[in-house]
mmCIF file of C-alpha atoms and ligand atoms in Angstrom:
data_model
loop_
_atom_site.group_PDB
_atom_site.id
_atom_site.type_symbol
_atom_site.label_atom_id
_atom_site.label_comp_id
_atom_site.label_asym_id
_atom_site.label_seq_id
_atom_site.Cartn_x
_atom_site.Cartn_y
_atom_site.Cartn_z
ATOM 1 C CA MET S 1 0.000 0.000 0.000
ATOM 2 C CA LEU S 2 0.982 3.605 -0.470
ATOM 3 C CA ILE S 3 0.353 5.468 2.770
ATOM 4 C CA VAL S 4 0.668 9.192 3.408
ATOM 5 C CA GLN S 5 1.052 10.074 7.083
ATOM 6 C CA LYS S 6 1.030 13.511 8.612
ATOM 7 C CA TYR S 7 2.297 14.317 12.099
ATOM 8 C CA GLY S 8 1.295 17.568 13.776
ATOM 9 C CA GLY S 9 3.618 19.902 15.633
ATOM 10 C CA SER S 10 2.870 18.488 19.087
ATOM 11 C CA SER S 11 3.707 14.961 17.859
ATOM 12 C CA VAL S 12 7.241 16.001 16.861
ATOM 13 C CA ALA S 13 7.832 18.645 19.536
ATOM 14 C CA ASP S 14 11.090 17.226 20.921
ATOM 15 C CA ALA S 15 13.673 14.483 20.422
ATOM 16 C CA ALA S 16 11.724 11.887 22.435
ATOM 17 C CA LYS S 17 8.563 12.531 20.459
ATOM 18 C CA ILE S 18 10.452 12.393 17.172
ATOM 19 C CA GLU S 19 11.787 9.018 18.242
ATOM 20 C CA ARG S 20 8.311 7.737 19.058
ATOM 21 C CA VAL S 21 6.890 8.923 15.744
ATOM 22 C CA ALA S 22 9.867 7.402 13.924
ATOM 23 C CA GLY S 23 8.797 4.098 15.469
ATOM 24 C CA ILE S 24 5.359 4.347 13.852
ATOM 25 C CA ILE S 25 6.913 5.316 10.517
ATOM 26 C CA ALA S 26 9.380 2.414 10.729
ATOM 27 C CA ASP S 27 6.620 -0.093 11.489
ATOM 28 C CA THR S 28 4.553 1.173 8.569
ATOM 29 C CA TYR S 29 7.565 0.858 6.281
ATOM 30 C CA HIS S 30 8.582 -2.591 7.563
ATOM 31 C CA ALA S 31 5.031 -3.827 6.965
ATOM 32 C CA GLY S 32 5.831 -3.467 3.270
ATOM 33 C CA ASN S 33 4.208 -0.119 2.558
ATOM 34 C CA GLU S 34 5.463 2.827 0.580
ATOM 35 C CA VAL S 35 5.484 5.707 3.052
ATOM 36 C CA VAL S 36 5.323 9.453 2.504
ATOM 37 C CA VAL S 37 5.376 11.508 5.692
ATOM 38 C CA VAL S 38 4.341 15.156 5.968
ATOM 39 C CA LEU S 39 5.487 17.042 9.063
ATOM 40 C CA SER S 40 4.472 20.274 10.785
ATOM 41 C CA ALA S 41 6.814 22.586 12.636
ATOM 42 C CA GLN S 42 7.810 21.361 16.101
ATOM 43 C CA GLY S 43 5.588 22.449 19.007
ATOM 44 C CA ASP S 44 5.134 26.220 19.119
ATOM 45 C CA THR S 45 7.805 26.938 16.510
ATOM 46 C CA THR S 46 5.477 28.758 14.126
ATOM 47 C CA ASP S 47 4.120 30.989 16.896
ATOM 48 C CA ASP S 48 7.632 31.638 18.161
ATOM 49 C CA LEU S 49 8.767 32.666 14.687
ATOM 50 C CA ILE S 50 5.804 35.022 14.410
ATOM 51 C CA GLY S 51 6.860 36.501 17.761
ATOM 52 C CA LYS S 52 10.409 37.029 16.536
ATOM 53 C CA ALA S 53 9.134 38.800 13.439
ATOM 54 C CA ARG S 54 6.931 41.131 15.518
ATOM 55 C CA GLU S 55 9.889 42.108 17.699
ATOM 56 C CA ILE S 56 11.556 43.538 14.639
ATOM 57 C CA ASN S 57 8.659 44.792 12.568
ATOM 58 C CA PRO S 58 5.013 44.738 13.585
ATOM 59 C CA ASN S 59 4.015 44.924 9.919
ATOM 60 C CA PRO S 60 6.320 42.708 7.917
ATOM 61 C CA SER S 61 5.428 41.881 4.326
ATOM 62 C CA LYS S 62 3.608 38.618 3.875
ATOM 63 C CA ARG S 63 6.276 37.450 1.490
ATOM 64 C CA GLU S 64 8.998 37.716 4.133
ATOM 65 C CA MET S 65 6.704 36.140 6.758
ATOM 66 C CA ASP S 66 6.431 33.096 4.519
ATOM 67 C CA VAL S 67 10.187 32.928 4.055
ATOM 68 C CA LEU S 68 10.448 32.885 7.841
ATOM 69 C CA LEU S 69 7.621 30.474 8.681
ATOM 70 C CA THR S 70 8.590 27.770 6.192
ATOM 71 C CA VAL S 71 11.771 27.279 8.203
ATOM 72 C CA GLY S 72 9.808 25.493 10.946
ATOM 73 C CA GLU S 73 8.702 22.581 8.773
ATOM 74 C CA GLN S 74 12.175 22.250 7.296
ATOM 75 C CA ILE S 75 13.629 21.771 10.750
ATOM 76 C CA SER S 76 11.124 18.979 11.409
ATOM 77 C CA VAL S 77 11.817 16.980 8.250
ATOM 78 C CA ALA S 78 15.575 17.271 8.627
ATOM 79 C CA LEU S 79 15.488 16.119 12.268
ATOM 80 C CA MET S 80 13.117 13.245 11.493
ATOM 81 C CA ALA S 81 15.368 12.169 8.621
ATOM 82 C CA MET S 82 18.335 12.116 11.006
ATOM 83 C CA GLN S 83 16.378 9.998 13.483
ATOM 84 C CA LEU S 84 15.403 7.494 10.766
ATOM 85 C CA GLU S 85 18.997 7.435 9.474
ATOM 86 C CA LYS S 86 20.091 6.515 12.974
ATOM 87 C CA MET S 87 17.638 3.600 12.795
ATOM 88 C CA ARG S 88 19.296 2.586 9.514
ATOM 89 C CA LEU S 89 16.232 3.264 7.427
ATOM 90 C CA PRO S 90 16.526 4.686 3.913
ATOM 91 C CA VAL S 91 15.035 8.166 4.027
ATOM 92 C CA VAL S 92 15.075 11.502 2.236
ATOM 93 C CA SER S 93 13.606 14.839 3.306
ATOM 94 C CA LEU S 94 12.136 17.232 0.740
ATOM 95 C CA THR S 95 10.904 20.821 0.824
ATOM 96 C CA GLY S 96 7.737 22.114 -0.822
ATOM 97 C CA TRP S 97 9.738 23.487 -3.739
ATOM 98 C CA GLN S 98 11.601 20.229 -4.277
ATOM 99 C CA ILE S 99 8.294 18.432 -4.828
ATOM 100 C CA GLU S 100 7.049 21.346 -6.936
ATOM 101 C CA MET S 101 4.168 22.155 -4.639
ATOM 102 C CA ASN S 102 2.967 24.959 -6.916
ATOM 103 C CA THR S 103 0.610 27.490 -5.352
ATOM 104 C CA ASP S 104 -0.897 30.825 -6.230
ATOM 105 C CA SER S 105 0.800 33.942 -4.874
ATOM 106 C CA THR S 106 -1.407 34.706 -1.873
ATOM 107 C CA TYR S 107 1.366 34.764 0.703
ATOM 108 C CA GLY S 108 0.165 33.475 4.060
ATOM 109 C CA ALA S 109 -2.892 31.736 2.593
ATOM 110 C CA ALA S 110 -1.778 30.242 -0.705
ATOM 111 C CA ARG S 111 -3.886 27.749 -2.634
ATOM 112 C CA ILE S 112 -2.291 24.677 -4.158
ATOM 113 C CA LYS S 113 -2.368 24.629 -7.965
ATOM 114 C CA SER S 114 -0.402 21.503 -8.777
ATOM 115 C CA ILE S 115 2.093 19.080 -7.312
ATOM 116 C CA SER S 116 4.631 17.133 -9.291
ATOM 117 C CA THR S 117 4.702 13.466 -8.311
ATOM 118 C CA GLU S 118 7.932 12.889 -10.186
ATOM 119 C CA ARG S 119 10.447 13.482 -7.412
ATOM 120 C CA ILE S 120 8.412 11.696 -4.717
ATOM 121 C CA ARG S 121 7.805 8.739 -7.036
ATOM 122 C CA ARG S 122 11.498 8.503 -7.886
ATOM 123 C CA GLU S 123 12.421 8.408 -4.193
ATOM 124 C CA LEU S 124 9.749 5.821 -3.382
ATOM 125 C CA ASP S 125 11.047 3.680 -6.233
ATOM 126 C CA LYS S 126 14.421 3.706 -4.478
ATOM 127 C CA ASN S 127 12.575 2.216 -1.476
ATOM 128 C CA ARG S 128 13.068 5.362 0.555
ATOM 129 C CA ILE S 129 10.776 6.793 3.157
ATOM 130 C CA VAL S 130 9.957 10.260 1.825
ATOM 131 C CA LEU S 131 9.595 13.113 4.319
ATOM 132 C CA VAL S 132 7.916 16.263 3.013
ATOM 133 C CA ALA S 133 7.813 19.635 4.755
ATOM 134 C CA GLY S 134 4.158 20.578 5.254
ATOM 135 C CA PHE S 135 2.474 23.957 4.895
ATOM 136 C CA GLN S 136 4.894 25.278 2.249
ATOM 137 C CA GLY S 137 4.839 25.791 -1.484
ATOM 138 C CA ILE S 138 6.275 27.891 -4.265
ATOM 139 C CA ASN S 139 4.581 30.372 -6.593
ATOM 140 C CA LYS S 140 5.112 31.216 -10.237
ATOM 141 C CA TYR S 141 7.776 33.772 -9.326
ATOM 142 C CA GLY S 142 9.796 31.066 -7.619
ATOM 143 C CA ASP S 143 8.985 32.551 -4.201
ATOM 144 C CA VAL S 144 8.136 30.614 -1.071
ATOM 145 C CA THR S 145 4.494 30.583 0.088
ATOM 146 C CA THR S 146 2.543 29.077 2.992
ATOM 147 C CA LEU S 147 -0.915 27.524 2.961
ATOM 148 C CA GLY S 148 -2.314 29.239 6.052
ATOM 149 C CA ARG S 149 -2.161 28.167 9.702
ATOM 150 C CA GLY S 150 -2.713 24.460 10.118
ATOM 151 C CA GLY S 151 -1.942 23.954 6.428
ATOM 152 C CA SER S 152 0.175 20.812 6.785
ATOM 153 C CA ASP S 153 -2.999 18.711 6.833
ATOM 154 C CA THR S 154 -3.746 20.114 3.401
ATOM 155 C CA THR S 155 -0.236 19.304 2.170
ATOM 156 C CA ALA S 156 -0.764 15.694 3.242
ATOM 157 C CA VAL S 157 -4.183 15.287 1.644
ATOM 158 C CA ALA S 158 -3.037 16.960 -1.578
ATOM 159 C CA ILE S 159 -0.058 14.626 -1.820
ATOM 160 C CA ALA S 160 -2.269 11.622 -1.092
ATOM 161 C CA ALA S 161 -4.614 12.787 -3.862
ATOM 162 C CA VAL S 162 -1.955 13.249 -6.548
ATOM 163 C CA LEU S 163 -0.174 10.019 -5.672
ATOM 164 C CA GLY S 164 -3.441 8.090 -5.535
ATOM 165 C CA ALA S 165 -2.466 6.897 -2.042
ATOM 166 C CA ASP S 166 -4.455 4.102 -0.433
ATOM 167 C CA LYS S 167 -4.670 6.005 2.849
ATOM 168 C CA CYS S 168 -3.956 9.386 4.340
ATOM 169 C CA GLN S 169 -3.423 9.213 8.095
ATOM 170 C CA ILE S 170 -3.389 12.413 10.129
ATOM 171 C CA TYR S 171 -1.586 11.727 13.419
ATOM 172 C CA THR S 172 -2.235 14.249 16.143
ATOM 173 C CA ASP S 173 -2.374 14.705 19.909
ATOM 174 C CA VAL S 174 -6.028 13.666 20.109
ATOM 175 C CA ASP S 175 -7.142 10.165 19.176
ATOM 176 C CA GLY S 176 -9.897 11.142 16.784
ATOM 177 C CA ILE S 177 -12.878 13.357 16.193
ATOM 178 C CA TYR S 178 -15.203 13.757 19.157
ATOM 179 C CA THR S 179 -18.834 14.726 19.460
ATOM 180 C CA ALA S 180 -17.634 17.867 21.282
ATOM 181 C CA ASP S 181 -14.343 19.259 22.524
ATOM 182 C CA PRO S 182 -13.320 16.510 25.008
ATOM 183 C CA ARG S 183 -11.296 18.981 27.083
ATOM 184 C CA LYS S 184 -14.456 20.948 27.798
ATOM 185 C CA VAL S 185 -17.298 18.458 27.571
ATOM 186 C CA PRO S 186 -16.751 15.456 29.846
ATOM 187 C CA GLY S 187 -19.313 13.246 28.083
ATOM 188 C CA ALA S 188 -17.798 13.756 24.615
ATOM 189 C CA LYS S 189 -17.576 10.510 22.657
ATOM 190 C CA LYS S 190 -15.153 9.502 19.950
ATOM 191 C CA LEU S 191 -16.666 8.872 16.520
ATOM 192 C CA SER S 192 -15.433 5.850 14.592
ATOM 193 C CA ALA S 193 -16.411 7.505 11.327
ATOM 194 C CA ILE S 194 -17.810 10.770 10.025
ATOM 195 C CA THR S 195 -18.689 12.022 6.541
ATOM 196 C CA TYR S 196 -16.656 14.663 4.714
ATOM 197 C CA ASP S 197 -19.644 17.007 4.845
ATOM 198 C CA GLU S 198 -20.110 16.638 8.577
ATOM 199 C CA MET S 199 -16.394 17.087 9.123
ATOM 200 C CA LEU S 200 -16.424 20.243 7.012
ATOM 201 C CA GLU S 201 -19.186 21.659 9.178
ATOM 202 C CA LEU S 202 -17.410 20.722 12.373
ATOM 203 C CA ALA S 203 -14.102 22.116 11.122
ATOM 204 C CA SER S 204 -15.564 25.409 10.014
ATOM 205 C CA LEU S 205 -17.445 25.558 13.304
ATOM 206 C CA GLY S 206 -14.253 25.746 15.219
ATOM 207 C CA SER S 207 -13.500 22.122 16.055
ATOM 208 C CA GLN S 208 -9.895 22.549 15.045
ATOM 209 C CA VAL S 209 -8.709 19.017 14.473
ATOM 210 C CA LEU S 210 -8.350 19.239 10.690
ATOM 211 C CA HIS S 211 -7.564 22.145 8.395
ATOM 212 C CA ASN S 212 -10.746 22.915 6.478
ATOM 213 C CA ARG S 213 -9.087 22.948 3.095
ATOM 214 C CA SER S 214 -7.755 19.448 3.699
ATOM 215 C CA VAL S 215 -11.265 18.079 4.163
ATOM 216 C CA GLU S 216 -12.485 19.856 1.027
ATOM 217 C CA LEU S 217 -9.652 18.289 -0.943
ATOM 218 C CA ALA S 218 -10.260 14.862 0.582
ATOM 219 C CA LYS S 219 -13.910 15.082 -0.429
ATOM 220 C CA ARG S 220 -13.125 16.238 -3.950
ATOM 221 C CA TYR S 221 -10.501 13.549 -4.584
ATOM 222 C CA HIS S 222 -12.039 10.778 -2.443
ATOM 223 C CA VAL S 223 -9.015 10.517 -0.207
ATOM 224 C CA ASP S 224 -9.378 7.839 2.468
ATOM 225 C CA LEU S 225 -8.684 9.938 5.535
ATOM 226 C CA GLU S 226 -8.156 8.903 9.138
ATOM 227 C CA VAL S 227 -7.416 11.032 12.207
ATOM 228 C CA LEU S 228 -5.513 9.162 14.894
ATOM 229 C CA SER S 229 -3.259 9.528 17.901
ATOM 230 C CA SER S 230 0.505 9.473 17.663
ATOM 231 C CA TYR S 231 0.634 8.420 21.336
ATOM 232 C CA GLU S 232 -1.592 5.378 21.435
ATOM 233 C CA ARG S 233 -1.720 2.819 18.684
ATOM 234 C CA LYS S 234 -5.426 2.358 18.198
ATOM 235 C CA PRO S 235 -7.990 3.159 15.500
ATOM 236 C CA GLY S 236 -8.973 6.789 15.165
ATOM 237 C CA THR S 237 -11.826 8.397 13.250
ATOM 238 C CA LYS S 238 -12.316 7.691 9.541
ATOM 239 C CA VAL S 239 -13.521 10.514 7.326
ATOM 240 C CA ARG S 240 -15.438 9.249 4.313
ATOM 241 C CA GLU S 241 -18.089 9.971 1.729
ATOM 242 C CA VAL S 242 -20.732 7.864 3.458
ATOM 243 C CA VAL S 243 -20.712 6.265 6.848
ATOM 244 C CA LYS S 244 -22.096 2.777 7.383
ATOM 245 C CA ASP S 245 -25.199 2.464 9.502
ATOM 246 C CA VAL S 246 -23.524 0.561 12.298
ATOM 247 C CA GLU S 247 -21.089 3.399 12.804
ATOM 248 C CA ARG S 248 -23.644 6.089 12.453
ATOM 249 C CA MET S 249 -25.011 8.384 15.094
ATOM 250 C CA ILE S 250 -27.745 10.774 14.008
ATOM 251 C CA ILE S 251 -25.820 13.630 15.531
ATOM 252 C CA SER S 252 -22.083 13.657 14.968
ATOM 253 C CA GLY S 253 -21.150 16.632 17.040
ATOM 254 C CA VAL S 254 -21.773 19.866 18.869
ATOM 255 C CA ALA S 255 -19.390 22.692 18.135
ATOM 256 C CA LYS S 256 -18.813 26.233 19.239
ATOM 257 C CA ASP S 257 -17.350 29.101 17.269
ATOM 258 C CA ALA S 258 -16.598 32.116 19.423
ATOM 259 C CA ASP S 259 -14.610 33.921 16.734
ATOM 260 C CA ILE S 260 -17.613 35.582 15.202
ATOM 261 C CA ALA S 261 -19.181 39.010 15.434
ATOM 262 C CA ARG S 262 -22.737 40.082 14.813
ATOM 263 C CA ILE S 263 -23.269 43.156 12.671
ATOM 264 C CA THR S 264 -26.600 44.958 12.726
ATOM 265 C CA VAL S 265 -27.589 47.432 10.069
ATOM 266 C CA ALA S 266 -30.449 49.103 11.865
ATOM 267 C CA GLY S 267 -33.375 51.094 10.577
ATOM 268 C CA VAL S 268 -33.078 50.387 6.884
ATOM 269 C CA PRO S 269 -36.027 51.324 4.650
ATOM 270 C CA ASP S 270 -38.294 48.406 3.855
ATOM 271 C CA ARG S 271 -37.951 48.446 0.080
ATOM 272 C CA PRO S 272 -36.335 46.470 -2.744
ATOM 273 C CA GLY S 273 -32.576 46.665 -3.184
ATOM 274 C CA VAL S 274 -31.532 47.261 0.422
ATOM 275 C CA ALA S 275 -30.181 43.778 1.149
ATOM 276 C CA PHE S 276 -28.479 43.859 -2.220
ATOM 277 C CA ARG S 277 -26.615 47.057 -1.278
ATOM 278 C CA VAL S 278 -25.637 45.791 2.158
ATOM 279 C CA PHE S 279 -24.255 42.497 0.911
ATOM 280 C CA SER S 280 -22.646 44.027 -2.168
ATOM 281 C CA ALA S 281 -20.626 46.157 0.219
ATOM 282 C CA MET S 282 -19.539 42.972 2.027
ATOM 283 C CA SER S 283 -18.700 41.187 -1.165
ATOM 284 C CA ARG S 284 -16.637 44.114 -2.471
ATOM 285 C CA ALA S 285 -14.713 44.057 0.796
ATOM 286 C CA LYS S 286 -14.267 40.269 0.321
ATOM 287 C CA ILE S 287 -15.955 39.528 3.629
ATOM 288 C CA ASN S 288 -17.770 36.227 4.043
ATOM 289 C CA VAL S 289 -21.159 36.519 5.633
ATOM 290 C CA ASP S 290 -22.616 33.612 7.571
ATOM 291 C CA ILE S 291 -26.008 33.746 9.288
ATOM 292 C CA ILE S 292 -28.384 36.453 8.066
ATOM 293 C CA LEU S 293 -31.510 37.690 9.800
ATOM 294 C CA GLN S 294 -33.893 40.390 8.651
ATOM 295 C CA SER S 295 -36.513 41.606 11.032
ATOM 296 C CA ALA S 296 -39.203 44.132 10.287
ATOM 297 C CA GLY S 297 -39.937 46.947 12.706
ATOM 298 C CA SER S 298 -43.359 48.525 13.155
ATOM 299 C CA ASP S 299 -42.332 51.872 11.686
ATOM 300 C CA GLY S 300 -41.785 50.663 8.126
ATOM 301 C CA THR S 301 -38.061 50.136 8.619
ATOM 302 C CA SER S 302 -36.261 46.903 9.269
ATOM 303 C CA ASP S 303 -32.965 45.632 10.702
ATOM 304 C CA ILE S 304 -30.576 43.399 8.844
ATOM 305 C CA SER S 305 -28.238 41.433 11.096
ATOM 306 C CA PHE S 306 -25.572 39.005 10.041
ATOM 307 C CA THR S 307 -22.484 37.326 11.392
ATOM 308 C CA VAL S 308 -18.939 37.556 10.080
ATOM 309 C CA ALA S 309 -15.601 36.209 11.304
ATOM 310 C CA GLU S 310 -14.511 38.334 14.262
ATOM 311 C CA ASP S 311 -11.340 39.344 12.398
ATOM 312 C CA ASP S 312 -13.487 40.858 9.658
ATOM 313 C CA ALA S 313 -15.715 42.891 12.003
ATOM 314 C CA ASP S 314 -13.832 46.192 11.677
ATOM 315 C CA ALA S 315 -13.562 45.917 7.913
ATOM 316 C CA ALA S 316 -17.256 45.073 7.700
ATOM 317 C CA LYS S 317 -18.190 48.099 9.769
ATOM 318 C CA ALA S 318 -15.975 50.379 7.687
ATOM 319 C CA ALA S 319 -17.406 49.056 4.424
ATOM 320 C CA LEU S 320 -20.956 49.529 5.692
ATOM 321 C CA GLU S 321 -20.251 53.044 6.942
ATOM 322 C CA ALA S 322 -18.928 53.908 3.500
ATOM 323 C CA ALA S 323 -22.148 52.544 1.985
ATOM 324 C CA ALA S 324 -24.474 53.893 4.702
ATOM 325 C CA GLU S 325 -25.936 56.667 2.626
ATOM 326 C CA ALA S 326 -26.774 54.399 -0.304
ATOM 327 C CA VAL S 327 -28.264 51.838 2.070
ATOM 328 C CA GLY S 328 -30.171 54.482 3.983
ATOM 329 C CA CYS S 329 -29.685 52.940 7.411
ATOM 330 C CA ASP S 330 -30.057 54.560 10.783
ATOM 331 C CA HIS S 331 -26.957 53.124 12.428
ATOM 332 C CA ILE S 332 -24.542 50.195 12.340
ATOM 333 C CA ALA S 333 -23.787 48.144 15.446
ATOM 334 C CA VAL S 334 -21.124 45.519 16.041
ATOM 335 C CA ASP S 335 -21.371 42.908 18.798
ATOM 336 C CA ARG S 336 -18.256 40.808 19.283
ATOM 337 C CA ASP S 337 -19.512 39.056 22.403
ATOM 338 C CA VAL S 338 -21.444 36.416 20.528
ATOM 339 C CA ALA S 339 -20.768 32.779 19.704
ATOM 340 C CA LYS S 340 -22.337 30.229 17.439
ATOM 341 C CA VAL S 341 -23.276 26.836 18.819
ATOM 342 C CA SER S 342 -24.122 24.174 16.269
ATOM 343 C CA VAL S 343 -25.345 20.629 16.115
ATOM 344 C CA VAL S 344 -24.120 18.691 13.084
ATOM 345 C CA GLY S 345 -25.409 15.410 11.721
ATOM 346 C CA ALA S 346 -26.086 14.045 8.252
ATOM 347 C CA GLY S 347 -29.826 13.710 7.802
ATOM 348 C CA MET S 348 -30.562 15.524 11.025
ATOM 349 C CA MET S 349 -33.265 17.595 9.433
ATOM 350 C CA ASN S 350 -35.088 14.472 8.225
ATOM 351 C CA SER S 351 -35.451 13.239 11.712
ATOM 352 C CA SER S 352 -38.289 15.101 13.358
ATOM 353 C CA GLY S 353 -37.713 16.230 16.876
ATOM 354 C CA MET S 354 -33.924 16.393 16.492
ATOM 355 C CA ALA S 355 -33.882 20.163 16.179
ATOM 356 C CA VAL S 356 -36.306 20.667 19.023
ATOM 357 C CA ARG S 357 -33.866 19.123 21.485
ATOM 358 C CA MET S 358 -31.338 21.859 20.910
ATOM 359 C CA PHE S 359 -33.919 24.547 21.601
ATOM 360 C CA GLU S 360 -35.097 22.647 24.646
ATOM 361 C CA ALA S 361 -31.565 22.415 26.006
ATOM 362 C CA LEU S 362 -31.028 26.145 25.572
ATOM 363 C CA ALA S 363 -34.416 26.969 27.047
ATOM 364 C CA ASN S 364 -33.720 24.829 30.115
ATOM 365 C CA CYS S 365 -30.584 26.867 30.805
ATOM 366 C CA HIS S 366 -32.338 30.164 30.093
ATOM 367 C CA ILE S 367 -30.027 30.981 27.226
ATOM 368 C CA ASN S 368 -31.434 33.504 24.815
ATOM 369 C CA ILE S 369 -31.117 32.762 21.101
ATOM 370 C CA GLN S 370 -30.301 35.773 18.931
ATOM 371 C CA MET S 371 -30.232 34.107 15.536
ATOM 372 C CA ILE S 372 -30.943 30.671 14.105
ATOM 373 C CA SER S 373 -29.888 28.993 10.912
ATOM 374 C CA SER S 374 -30.389 25.496 9.641
ATOM 375 C CA SER S 375 -29.338 23.285 6.751
ATOM 376 C CA GLU S 376 -29.733 19.608 5.900
ATOM 377 C CA ILE S 377 -26.907 18.652 8.200
ATOM 378 C CA LYS S 378 -26.678 21.442 10.725
ATOM 379 C CA LEU S 379 -28.573 23.616 13.145
ATOM 380 C CA SER S 380 -26.887 26.716 14.572
ATOM 381 C CA ALA S 381 -27.836 29.264 17.183
ATOM 382 C CA VAL S 382 -26.088 32.554 17.848
ATOM 383 C CA ILE S 383 -25.997 33.340 21.564
ATOM 384 C CA ALA S 384 -24.029 35.503 23.994
ATOM 385 C CA GLN S 385 -20.411 34.385 24.127
ATOM 386 C CA SER S 386 -20.504 34.148 27.917
ATOM 387 C CA ASP S 387 -23.188 31.449 27.591
ATOM 388 C CA ALA S 388 -21.376 29.419 24.943
ATOM 389 C CA ASP S 389 -19.578 26.784 27.020
ATOM 390 C CA ARG S 390 -22.656 26.169 29.136
ATOM 391 C CA ALA S 391 -24.712 25.891 25.963
ATOM 392 C CA VAL S 392 -22.392 23.323 24.365
ATOM 393 C CA GLN S 393 -22.495 21.226 27.549
ATOM 394 C CA ALA S 394 -26.262 21.345 27.794
ATOM 395 C CA VAL S 395 -26.904 20.690 24.117
ATOM 396 C CA HIS S 396 -24.403 17.831 24.088
ATOM 397 C CA GLU S 397 -26.029 16.311 27.141
ATOM 398 C CA LYS S 398 -29.438 16.523 25.502
ATOM 399 C CA TYR S 399 -28.303 14.523 22.487
ATOM 400 C CA PHE S 400 -25.759 12.174 24.007
ATOM 401 C CA GLY S 401 -26.678 11.875 27.658
ATOM 402 C CA GLU S 402 -24.347 12.518 30.546
ATOM 403 C CA GLY S 403 -21.316 10.588 29.273
HETATM 404 N N1 LIG G 1 3.249 25.038 11.325
HETATM 405 C C1 LIG G 1 2.064 25.590 10.727
HETATM 406 C C2 LIG G 1 1.161 26.144 11.811
HETATM 407 O O1 LIG G 1 1.493 26.109 12.965
HETATM 408 C C3 LIG G 1 1.354 24.610 9.850
HETATM 409 C C4 LIG G 1 0.817 23.386 10.551
HETATM 410 O O2 LIG G 1 1.188 23.084 11.673
HETATM 411 O O3 LIG G 1 -0.002 22.689 9.962
HETATM 412 O O4 LIG G 1 0.127 26.661 11.513
HETATM 413 MG MG1 LIG G 2 -3.379 21.164 12.969
#
């Protein structure tokens, strides 16, 4: 089999951890597999490098940031190669540019355009274990780029896709995907399998086990993905197109996203074209809008509220202020103290009564719901951020019992 493995920063944080991971790689190789390993930067290396940059220049160019940050992954692959050499295993480490990981030129958040399989294939044909630095690529100018924080998962899935790998295993410091954050919700249960779509919802909802892009790629190219622990050798969570009935739970998870802000455009005239103007302003500013609510007042005006990523809140406000006259609104308000709590499960909406339980849980804890949105596989409520952890606990308990 051809197996692509990815180890996160915490799994390779120091020499002892590198040695343990090398043991898993060696076993996979000795079992007769071809092995490609993608590594992240050790421990907090990326954050530390960002800190060093800030000490010198609080506003460095994104190009130079990428030159700096790609160093972290290079350290990891070189050290892992040395460890495997010590174990007398044939190994080679490669950078993003050596494997022609071609990306666009959006420094700091580059998108992969193509990957050459030629070099990796040649090394595998020499029976070598191939170590690839995650998170990094090269653009058409020959400059170094990065794929965005957490991007090594995406490197691994992309390589698995182009090589047609039999498996892509993401090794991390948790042993799989849980129905809620296990550090915060004591009753959280590990899922044996989850669909790509559910995983995408959970990832974008702030359950940060996998980089979102990596799940999108896995879905598009049908990559057989598994999330598992680098500490304990046991099955993790499989991420697939469909999940067999025996493995299925109607609800696959409860997630919280506190990094959102609610924007209210208050007192807009109730006439055609207003929503168009508001959301055109957002689209011109390249701001993604999530939940939208329009409520009519008694005086012939209405309010349009919507949520955006918290980082975009200032830009959203500025763009709306610039468009305020055209929109004809009374005022614009920004509330950052909100969070979104969501229940995710394929087919949840087909199962009557499923949604009601979330509202019941929130009602029982006297948590006020500001906005609601639903889709085939998800139900979300926007609430005060100070209520969010309590809400996740209560909602989780409603669906899964008390652990
Ligand atoms: N080292 C990068 C980060 O910390 C990429 C990764 O770990 O996936 O974001
Ligand atoms: Mg990660």
